[in-house]
PDB file of C-alpha atoms and ligand atoms in Angstrom:
ATOM      1  CA  MET N   1      84.119  72.993  88.724  1.00 55.00           C
ATOM      2  CA  SER N   2      86.041  76.556  88.200  1.00 76.00           C
ATOM      3  CA  PRO N   3      85.353  79.062  91.318  1.00 86.00           C
ATOM      4  CA  PRO N   4      82.127  80.788  91.443  1.00 91.00           C
ATOM      5  CA  ILE N   5      82.607  84.885  90.788  1.00 94.00           C
ATOM      6  CA  LEU N   6      80.047  87.481  92.015  1.00 96.00           C
ATOM      7  CA  MET N   7      79.137  90.355  90.891  1.00 97.00           C
ATOM      8  CA  TYR N   8      78.119  93.389  92.754  1.00 98.00           C
ATOM      9  CA  HIS N   9      77.272  97.272  91.685  1.00 98.00           C
ATOM     10  CA  GLU N  10      77.045 100.388  94.075  1.00 98.00           C
ATOM     11  CA  LEU N  11      76.049 100.494  97.618  1.00 98.00           C
ATOM     12  CA  ARG N  12      73.567 101.535  99.567  1.00 98.00           C
ATOM     13  CA  LEU N  13      74.516 104.154 102.833  1.00 97.00           C
ATOM     14  CA  ARG N  14      71.892 105.554 104.756  1.00 95.00           C
ATOM     15  CA  GLY N  15      71.323 109.546 103.339  1.00 94.00           C
ATOM     16  CA  ARG N  16      73.364 109.016 100.503  1.00 96.00           C
ATOM     17  CA  SER N  17      71.889 109.368  96.996  1.00 96.00           C
ATOM     18  CA  LEU N  18      72.725 106.492  94.634  1.00 98.00           C
ATOM     19  CA  CYS N  19      73.737 107.200  91.146  1.00 97.00           C
ATOM     20  CA  SER N  20      70.731 106.275  89.430  1.00 96.00           C
ATOM     21  CA  ASP N  21      67.581 105.368  90.672  1.00 94.00           C
ATOM     22  CA  LYS N  22      66.158 103.585  87.777  1.00 95.00           C
ATOM     23  CA  PRO N  23      64.454 100.150  88.632  1.00 94.00           C
ATOM     24  CA  GLY N  24      66.746  98.634  86.444  1.00 93.00           C
ATOM     25  CA  TYR N  25      69.853 100.073  88.187  1.00 95.00           C
ATOM     26  CA  THR N  26      68.581  99.642  91.708  1.00 96.00           C
ATOM     27  CA  ARG N  27      67.892  96.185  91.511  1.00 96.00           C
ATOM     28  CA  TYR N  28      71.738  95.657  91.596  1.00 97.00           C
ATOM     29  CA  VAL N  29      71.986  97.909  94.226  1.00 97.00           C
ATOM     30  CA  ILE N  30      72.114  96.350  97.948  1.00 97.00           C
ATOM     31  CA  ASP N  31      72.749  97.820 101.402  1.00 96.00           C
ATOM     32  CA  ALA N  32      76.712  98.324 102.381  1.00 97.00           C
ATOM     33  CA  GLU N  33      75.869  96.439 105.831  1.00 95.00           C
ATOM     34  CA  ASP N  34      74.153  93.261 103.561  1.00 95.00           C
ATOM     35  CA  PHE N  35      77.292  93.310 101.680  1.00 96.00           C
ATOM     36  CA  ARG N  36      79.253  92.953 105.202  1.00 96.00           C
ATOM     37  CA  SER N  37      77.092  90.492 106.239  1.00 94.00           C
ATOM     38  CA  GLN N  38      77.678  88.473 102.965  1.00 94.00           C
ATOM     39  CA  LEU N  39      81.502  88.659 103.103  1.00 95.00           C
ATOM     40  CA  LYS N  40      81.246  87.168 106.648  1.00 93.00           C
ATOM     41  CA  PHE N  41      79.229  84.861 105.508  1.00 91.00           C
ATOM     42  CA  LEU N  42      81.280  83.779 103.104  1.00 92.00           C
ATOM     43  CA  ARG N  43      84.478  83.381 105.275  1.00 92.00           C
ATOM     44  CA  GLU N  44      82.206  81.235 108.215  1.00 89.00           C
ATOM     45  CA  GLN N  45      81.860  79.293 105.124  1.00 87.00           C
ATOM     46  CA  GLY N  46      85.437  78.779 104.517  1.00 88.00           C
ATOM     47  CA  ALA N  47      85.664  80.843 101.638  1.00 91.00           C
ATOM     48  CA  SER N  48      88.250  83.446 100.787  1.00 93.00           C
ATOM     49  CA  GLY N  49      87.583  86.368  98.439  1.00 96.00           C
ATOM     50  CA  GLN N  50      89.847  87.545  95.637  1.00 96.00           C
ATOM     51  CA  GLY N  51      90.212  89.517  92.556  1.00 97.00           C
ATOM     52  CA  VAL N  52      89.982  87.689  89.005  1.00 96.00           C
ATOM     53  CA  GLY N  53      93.669  88.196  88.645  1.00 96.00           C
ATOM     54  CA  THR N  54      94.237  86.340  91.927  1.00 94.00           C
ATOM     55  CA  LEU N  55      91.688  83.993  90.689  1.00 93.00           C
ATOM     56  CA  LEU N  56      93.493  83.141  87.438  1.00 92.00           C
ATOM     57  CA  GLU N  57      96.473  82.883  88.652  1.00 89.00           C
ATOM     58  CA  ARG N  58      95.664  80.385  91.345  1.00 83.00           C
ATOM     59  CA  GLN N  59      93.505  78.401  88.899  1.00 69.00           C
ATOM     60  CA  THR N  60      96.162  76.305  87.063  1.00 54.00           C
ATOM     61  CA  PRO N  61      97.730  74.359  89.385  1.00 48.00           C
ATOM     62  CA  PRO N  62      96.765  73.805  92.138  1.00 44.00           C
ATOM     63  CA  PRO N  63      93.183  73.876  91.093  1.00 43.00           C
ATOM     64  CA  ALA N  64      90.744  75.383  93.451  1.00 48.00           C
ATOM     65  CA  ILE N  65      89.211  73.084  96.130  1.00 47.00           C
ATOM     66  CA  SER N  66      85.672  72.424  95.150  1.00 48.00           C
ATOM     67  CA  VAL N  67      83.921  69.145  96.533  1.00 44.00           C
ATOM     68  CA  ARG N  68      80.526  69.136  95.593  1.00 46.00           C
ATOM     69  CA  GLN N  69      77.682  70.867  98.302  1.00 47.00           C
ATOM     70  CA  THR N  70      80.872  72.135  99.921  1.00 52.00           C
ATOM     71  CA  PRO N  71      81.797  75.828  99.188  1.00 52.00           C
ATOM     72  CA  SER N  72      84.893  76.929  96.818  1.00 59.00           C
ATOM     73  CA  ALA N  73      88.052  77.542  98.880  1.00 85.00           C
ATOM     74  CA  LEU N  74      88.087  80.579  96.259  1.00 91.00           C
ATOM     75  CA  VAL N  75      85.146  82.986  95.443  1.00 94.00           C
ATOM     76  CA  GLY N  76      85.757  86.215  93.120  1.00 95.00           C
ATOM     77  CA  ILE N  77      84.608  89.342  94.325  1.00 98.00           C
ATOM     78  CA  THR N  78      84.319  92.190  91.517  1.00 98.00           C
ATOM     79  CA  PHE N  79      82.333  95.212  91.511  1.00 98.00           C
ATOM     80  CA  ASP N  80      81.247  97.115  88.127  1.00 98.00           C
ATOM     81  CA  ASP N  81      80.953 100.708  87.353  1.00 98.00           C
ATOM     82  CA  GLY N  82      83.331 102.175  89.311  1.00 98.00           C
ATOM     83  CA  CYS N  83      80.586 103.772  92.152  1.00 98.00           C
ATOM     84  CA  GLU N  84      82.672 105.836  94.807  1.00 98.00           C
ATOM     85  CA  THR N  85      80.915 103.559  97.252  1.00 98.00           C
ATOM     86  CA  ASP N  86      83.761 100.954  96.218  1.00 98.00           C
ATOM     87  CA  ALA N  87      86.454 103.057  98.017  1.00 98.00           C
ATOM     88  CA  ILE N  88      83.524 104.661 100.638  1.00 98.00           C
ATOM     89  CA  ALA N  89      81.757 101.435 101.726  1.00 98.00           C
ATOM     90  CA  ALA N  90      83.284  98.311  99.913  1.00 98.00           C
ATOM     91  CA  ALA N  91      87.120  98.569 100.327  1.00 98.00           C
ATOM     92  CA  SER N  92      86.967  98.590 104.664  1.00 97.00           C
ATOM     93  CA  ALA N  93      84.386  95.769 104.530  1.00 98.00           C
ATOM     94  CA  LEU N  94      86.621  93.700 102.259  1.00 98.00           C
ATOM     95  CA  ALA N  95      89.808  94.544 104.601  1.00 97.00           C
ATOM     96  CA  GLU N  96      87.775  93.269 107.730  1.00 96.00           C
ATOM     97  CA  THR N  97      87.484  90.177 106.063  1.00 95.00           C
ATOM     98  CA  GLY N  98      90.953  90.439 104.378  1.00 96.00           C
ATOM     99  CA  PHE N  99      89.398  90.202 100.962  1.00 97.00           C
ATOM    100  CA  GLY N 100      90.330  90.803  97.825  1.00 98.00           C
ATOM    101  CA  ALA N 101      88.446  92.224  94.691  1.00 98.00           C
ATOM    102  CA  THR N 102      88.587  93.661  90.956  1.00 98.00           C
ATOM    103  CA  PHE N 103      86.954  96.803  91.010  1.00 98.00           C
ATOM    104  CA  TYR N 104      86.183  97.604  86.994  1.00 98.00           C
ATOM    105  CA  VAL N 105      86.052 101.157  86.246  1.00 98.00           C
ATOM    106  CA  VAL N 106      84.291 102.907  83.523  1.00 98.00           C
ATOM    107  CA  SER N 107      87.167 105.316  82.680  1.00 98.00           C
ATOM    108  CA  GLY N 108      84.944 108.272  81.205  1.00 98.00           C
ATOM    109  CA  PHE N 109      82.844 108.571  84.680  1.00 98.00           C
ATOM    110  CA  VAL N 110      85.669 109.056  87.035  1.00 98.00           C
ATOM    111  CA  GLY N 111      85.538 112.282  88.795  1.00 98.00           C
ATOM    112  CA  ARG N 112      81.392 112.208  88.002  1.00 98.00           C
ATOM    113  CA  PRO N 113      79.385 112.625  90.956  1.00 97.00           C
ATOM    114  CA  GLY N 114      78.636 109.573  92.670  1.00 98.00           C
ATOM    115  CA  TYR N 115      81.416 107.801  91.015  1.00 98.00           C
ATOM    116  CA  LEU N 116      85.202 107.157  92.015  1.00 98.00           C
ATOM    117  CA  ASN N 117      87.754 110.187  91.805  1.00 98.00           C
ATOM    118  CA  GLU N 118      91.097 109.018  90.462  1.00 98.00           C
ATOM    119  CA  THR N 119      92.646 109.500  94.277  1.00 98.00           C
ATOM    120  CA  GLN N 120      90.169 107.013  95.348  1.00 98.00           C
ATOM    121  CA  ILE N 121      91.197 104.519  92.658  1.00 98.00           C
ATOM    122  CA  ARG N 122      95.001 104.799  93.219  1.00 98.00           C
ATOM    123  CA  ASP N 123      94.417 104.561  96.994  1.00 98.00           C
ATOM    124  CA  LEU N 124      92.144 101.252  96.238  1.00 98.00           C
ATOM    125  CA  ALA N 125      95.101 100.282  93.773  1.00 98.00           C
ATOM    126  CA  GLY N 126      97.562 100.938  96.732  1.00 97.00           C
ATOM    127  CA  HIS N 127      95.532  98.500  99.150  1.00 97.00           C
ATOM    128  CA  GLY N 128      95.721  95.867  97.027  1.00 97.00           C
ATOM    129  CA  PHE N 129      92.585  95.653  94.956  1.00 98.00           C
ATOM    130  CA  GLU N 130      92.555  95.325  91.212  1.00 98.00           C
ATOM    131  CA  ILE N 131      91.381  97.507  88.788  1.00 98.00           C
ATOM    132  CA  GLY N 132      89.966  96.784  85.861  1.00 98.00           C
ATOM    133  CA  SER N 133      88.219  98.678  82.763  1.00 98.00           C
ATOM    134  CA  HIS N 134      84.449  98.422  82.246  1.00 98.00           C
ATOM    135  CA  THR N 135      85.164 100.774  79.125  1.00 98.00           C
ATOM    136  CA  ALA N 136      85.343 104.237  78.556  1.00 98.00           C
ATOM    137  CA  SER N 137      81.900 104.609  78.361  1.00 98.00           C
ATOM    138  CA  HIS N 138      79.772 101.887  79.451  1.00 97.00           C
ATOM    139  CA  SER N 139      78.792 101.298  75.926  1.00 96.00           C
ATOM    140  CA  TYR N 140      77.126  98.157  74.996  1.00 96.00           C
ATOM    141  CA  LEU N 141      79.995  96.578  73.480  1.00 97.00           C
ATOM    142  CA  THR N 142      77.988  93.901  70.908  1.00 95.00           C
ATOM    143  CA  GLY N 143      76.556  96.656  69.063  1.00 92.00           C
ATOM    144  CA  LEU N 144      79.751  98.259  68.187  1.00 97.00           C
ATOM    145  CA  SER N 145      81.644  98.792  65.133  1.00 97.00           C
ATOM    146  CA  GLU N 146      85.110  97.109  65.376  1.00 97.00           C
ATOM    147  CA  ASP N 147      86.382 101.104  65.255  1.00 98.00           C
ATOM    148  CA  ASN N 148      84.557 101.791  68.011  1.00 98.00           C
ATOM    149  CA  LEU N 149      84.660  98.566  69.771  1.00 98.00           C
ATOM    150  CA  LEU N 150      89.048  98.755  69.894  1.00 98.00           C
ATOM    151  CA  ARG N 151      88.157 102.505  71.449  1.00 98.00           C
ATOM    152  CA  GLU N 152      86.299 101.580  74.312  1.00 98.00           C
ATOM    153  CA  LEU N 153      88.880  98.965  75.036  1.00 98.00           C
ATOM    154  CA  SER N 154      91.530 101.044  74.839  1.00 98.00           C
ATOM    155  CA  VAL N 155      90.643 104.351  75.680  1.00 98.00           C
ATOM    156  CA  SER N 156      89.748 102.650  79.065  1.00 98.00           C
ATOM    157  CA  LYS N 157      92.939 100.818  79.575  1.00 98.00           C
ATOM    158  CA  GLU N 158      95.020 103.120  79.013  1.00 98.00           C
ATOM    159  CA  ARG N 159      93.712 106.123  80.844  1.00 98.00           C
ATOM    160  CA  LEU N 160      93.608 103.710  83.710  1.00 98.00           C
ATOM    161  CA  GLN N 161      97.121 102.462  83.251  1.00 98.00           C
ATOM    162  CA  GLN N 162      98.320 106.475  83.082  1.00 98.00           C
ATOM    163  CA  MET N 163      96.179 106.834  86.729  1.00 97.00           C
ATOM    164  CA  LEU N 164      97.708 103.624  88.126  1.00 98.00           C
ATOM    165  CA  GLY N 165     101.133 103.648  86.493  1.00 97.00           C
ATOM    166  CA  ARG N 166     100.887  99.788  85.894  1.00 97.00           C
ATOM    167  CA  PRO N 167      99.001  97.570  83.613  1.00 98.00           C
ATOM    168  CA  VAL N 168      95.577  97.105  83.616  1.00 98.00           C
ATOM    169  CA  VAL N 169      94.447  93.647  81.997  1.00 98.00           C
ATOM    170  CA  HIS N 170      91.064  92.598  83.393  1.00 98.00           C
ATOM    171  CA  LEU N 171      87.797  93.623  81.389  1.00 98.00           C
ATOM    172  CA  SER N 172      83.816  93.351  82.129  1.00 98.00           C
ATOM    173  CA  CYS N 173      81.372  93.971  79.885  1.00 97.00           C
ATOM    174  CA  PRO N 174      78.389  96.533  80.636  1.00 97.00           C
ATOM    175  CA  GLY N 175      75.365  95.203  80.415  1.00 93.00           C
ATOM    176  CA  GLY N 176      76.908  91.744  80.110  1.00 92.00           C
ATOM    177  CA  TRP N 177      77.123  92.186  76.377  1.00 94.00           C
ATOM    178  CA  TRP N 178      79.802  89.666  75.142  1.00 94.00           C
ATOM    179  CA  ASN N 179      80.676  88.204  72.133  1.00 94.00           C
ATOM    180  CA  SER N 180      83.588  86.429  70.249  1.00 94.00           C
ATOM    181  CA  GLU N 181      84.438  89.464  68.558  1.00 97.00           C
ATOM    182  CA  VAL N 182      84.690  91.253  72.109  1.00 97.00           C
ATOM    183  CA  ALA N 183      87.204  88.672  73.242  1.00 97.00           C
ATOM    184  CA  ALA N 184      89.404  88.933  70.562  1.00 98.00           C
ATOM    185  CA  ALA N 185      89.239  92.737  70.379  1.00 98.00           C
ATOM    186  CA  ALA N 186      90.430  92.472  74.119  1.00 98.00           C
ATOM    187  CA  LYS N 187      92.940  89.707  73.109  1.00 98.00           C
ATOM    188  CA  SER N 188      94.809  91.656  70.867  1.00 98.00           C
ATOM    189  CA  LEU N 189      94.701  94.935  73.067  1.00 98.00           C
ATOM    190  CA  GLY N 190      96.706  92.699  75.972  1.00 98.00           C
ATOM    191  CA  TYR N 191      94.047  92.399  78.316  1.00 98.00           C
ATOM    192  CA  HIS N 192      94.192  88.677  80.022  1.00 97.00           C
ATOM    193  CA  SER N 193      90.355  88.355  81.145  1.00 97.00           C
ATOM    194  CA  VAL N 194      87.010  89.401  79.812  1.00 97.00           C
ATOM    195  CA  SER N 195      84.084  89.025  82.714  1.00 97.00           C
ATOM    196  CA  THR N 196      80.633  88.434  81.629  1.00 94.00           C
ATOM    197  CA  SER N 197      77.786  88.301  83.452  1.00 87.00           C
ATOM    198  CA  ASN N 198      76.442  84.639  81.691  1.00 76.00           C
ATOM    199  CA  LEU N 199      76.518  81.581  83.177  1.00 73.00           C
ATOM    200  CA  THR N 200      76.691  79.884  80.008  1.00 61.00           C
ATOM    201  CA  ALA N 201      80.431  79.714  80.061  1.00 52.00           C
ATOM    202  CA  ALA N 202      82.034  76.133  79.663  1.00 53.00           C
ATOM    203  CA  ALA N 203      82.910  74.406  82.746  1.00 56.00           C
ATOM    204  CA  ASP N 204      86.515  75.123  81.724  1.00 67.00           C
ATOM    205  CA  VAL N 205      87.835  78.118  82.490  1.00 77.00           C
ATOM    206  CA  ASP N 206      87.773  80.623  79.420  1.00 89.00           C
ATOM    207  CA  PRO N 207      89.466  83.886  80.950  1.00 94.00           C
ATOM    208  CA  PHE N 208      88.048  85.675  78.083  1.00 96.00           C
ATOM    209  CA  CYS N 209      84.528  84.640  79.046  1.00 93.00           C
ATOM    210  CA  LEU N 210      84.496  84.468  82.609  1.00 94.00           C
ATOM    211  CA  PRO N 211      80.938  83.868  84.136  1.00 92.00           C
ATOM    212  CA  ARG N 212      79.733  86.093  87.180  1.00 94.00           C
ATOM    213  CA  TYR N 213      76.895  85.703  89.237  1.00 93.00           C
ATOM    214  CA  ALA N 214      75.272  89.167  89.552  1.00 94.00           C
ATOM    215  CA  VAL N 215      74.234  89.713  93.393  1.00 96.00           C
ATOM    216  CA  MET N 216      71.083  91.781  93.642  1.00 95.00           C
ATOM    217  CA  ARG N 217      69.164  92.978  96.159  1.00 93.00           C
ATOM    218  CA  ASN N 218      66.959  90.085  96.719  1.00 91.00           C
ATOM    219  CA  THR N 219      69.954  87.547  96.566  1.00 92.00           C
ATOM    220  CA  THR N 220      69.643  85.637  99.904  1.00 90.00           C
ATOM    221  CA  ALA N 221      71.831  83.734 101.728  1.00 84.00           C
ATOM    222  CA  ASP N 222      70.610  80.544 100.901  1.00 86.00           C
ATOM    223  CA  GLN N 223      71.067  82.084  97.420  1.00 88.00           C
ATOM    224  CA  LEU N 224      74.901  82.584  97.783  1.00 88.00           C
ATOM    225  CA  PHE N 225      75.372  78.916  99.107  1.00 86.00           C
ATOM    226  CA  ARG N 226      73.822  77.255  96.408  1.00 86.00           C
ATOM    227  CA  TRP N 227      76.402  79.566  94.215  1.00 87.00           C
ATOM    228  CA  LEU N 228      79.379  78.743  96.357  1.00 84.00           C
ATOM    229  CA  THR N 229      78.538  74.757  96.195  1.00 81.00           C
ATOM    230  CA  GLY N 230      77.827  74.858  92.434  1.00 77.00           C
ATOM    231  CA  ARG N 231      74.236  73.623  93.240  1.00 64.00           C
ATOM    232  CA  ASN N 232      71.329  74.360  90.829  1.00 56.00           C
ATOM    233  CA  ALA N 233      73.996  75.568  88.494  1.00 56.00           C
ATOM    234  CA  TRP N 234      72.305  73.760  85.315  1.00 52.00           C
ATOM    235  CA  ARG N 235      69.518  75.268  86.127  1.00 56.00           C
ATOM    236  CA  ARG N 236      70.577  78.928  85.869  1.00 57.00           C
ATOM    237  CA  ARG N 237      73.010  77.841  82.692  1.00 56.00           C
ATOM    238  CA  ALA N 238      69.636  76.380  81.127  1.00 56.00           C
ATOM    239  CA  LYS N 239      67.931  79.899  81.783  1.00 58.00           C
ATOM    240  CA  ASN N 240      70.919  81.918  80.846  1.00 60.00           C
ATOM    241  CA  THR N 241      71.005  80.181  77.565  1.00 58.00           C
ATOM    242  CA  VAL N 242      67.265  80.735  76.749  1.00 57.00           C
ATOM    243  CA  LEU N 243      68.214  84.425  77.703  1.00 57.00           C
ATOM    244  CA  ASP N 244      71.403  84.481  75.190  1.00 60.00           C
ATOM    245  CA  GLY N 245      69.247  83.038  72.638  1.00 59.00           C
ATOM    246  CA  VAL N 246      66.298  85.566  73.247  1.00 56.00           C
ATOM    247  CA  LYS N 247      69.116  88.663  73.338  1.00 58.00           C
ATOM    248  CA  ARG N 248      70.889  87.577  70.076  1.00 55.00           C
ATOM    249  CA  VAL N 249      67.361  87.203  68.132  1.00 55.00           C
ATOM    250  CA  VAL N 250      65.635  90.085  69.263  1.00 54.00           C
ATOM    251  CA  GLY N 251      67.673  92.865  70.098  1.00 56.00           C
ATOM    252  CA  ILE N 252      69.294  94.966  73.186  1.00 59.00           C
ATOM    253  CA  PRO N 253      65.906  97.293  73.674  1.00 57.00           C
ATOM    254  CA  MET N 254      63.338  94.494  73.761  1.00 57.00           C
ATOM    255  CA  TYR N 255      65.634  92.336  75.507  1.00 56.00           C
ATOM    256  CA  TYR N 256      65.293  94.149  78.728  1.00 59.00           C
ATOM    257  CA  ARG N 257      61.479  94.578  77.830  1.00 56.00           C
ATOM    258  CA  LEU N 258      61.401  90.354  77.513  1.00 56.00           C
ATOM    259  CA  ARG N 259      63.443  89.617  80.462  1.00 58.00           C
ATOM    260  CA  GLY N 260      62.075  91.043  83.190  1.00 56.00           C
ATOM    261  CA  ARG N 261      59.009  88.783  82.047  1.00 55.00           C
ATOM    262  CA  LEU N 262      61.193  85.732  81.730  1.00 51.00           C
ATOM    263  CA  LEU N 263      62.842  85.881  84.835  1.00 52.00           C
ATOM    264  CA  GLY N 264      59.459  86.875  86.531  1.00 46.00           C
ATOM    265  CA  GLU N 265      61.587  90.476  87.869  1.00 44.00           C
TER     266      GLU N 265
HETATM  267 ZN1   ZN B 301      78.237  98.451  84.280  1.00 74.06          ZN
END
C-alpha cells in the first residue's frame, strides 16, 4: 500500500469569512482547531505528515512501512486552492507537529482577498513547505482544448517559479478532473507528479495519478484511521469507480447533481 495522501482546503477561523459560502465549497472546509486535532491524532498514531515531493522521494527504496491495520508511517498532507488560511492557520499547526505539506496554489488567485499573496507563498516555501500548482485559473482540465490545457499548466508553473526562484514540479487537478491527457501534458512541461482526488488509482504508485482522500467537514477520526490503515479502501475504490464512470458519461454539471445523491450528501 502506498502512503495515503490527505487533501485539505480552506480552514475556518472564528470571525473570518470564507472565500465562498456555497455548500459545495463549505463541505470541504474544516475548523482550524479540528485540523490541529487531526494532526495531533495522526502523530499519536505514529504517522508522519509530509508533502508529496518528500513522499515520492521516500517511496523507493525503502518502501513506506505499512502493516495492515497499523497506520502508514508516512501520510501525505496537501492543501488545494491557495487560501490565505494555508499561511495564517495551517502552517503553524503543521510546524507544531513537525509535519511537512504541499500547498497547491492557483496562480491567478494570488493576492485576491482570502487567498495567499506572494510574500506568504515565499514564506511557506522558506519554512520548508512545498508549493505546487493548482493551475492558473482553476479550470477543470479535462474539458479544455490541448492549447488551453497546456496554458493552464505552464502559466501557473512559470508564475510560481518566478515568485519562488525554484522549480515548481507538483500539480493538483481542480475538482479532481484528471485524464491521461492531463498526465501527459504535465509530464511534457516538467512536472514530477499530478494529484487527483479519486481513489481508483492502481496499488502501484503512478506519480502522475496520485489518489487523495478528501478531508471534509464531516470526516471523523475513525475515518482518518481507516484511511491510514487502508481498511475499507476497496469499498471507497468501488464507489469512486462508479462515480468516475458517471463523470465520463454525463459531463461535468450533471455529474455534480448526481454525485450528491450517490454519496448521500
Ligand atoms: Zn481546487
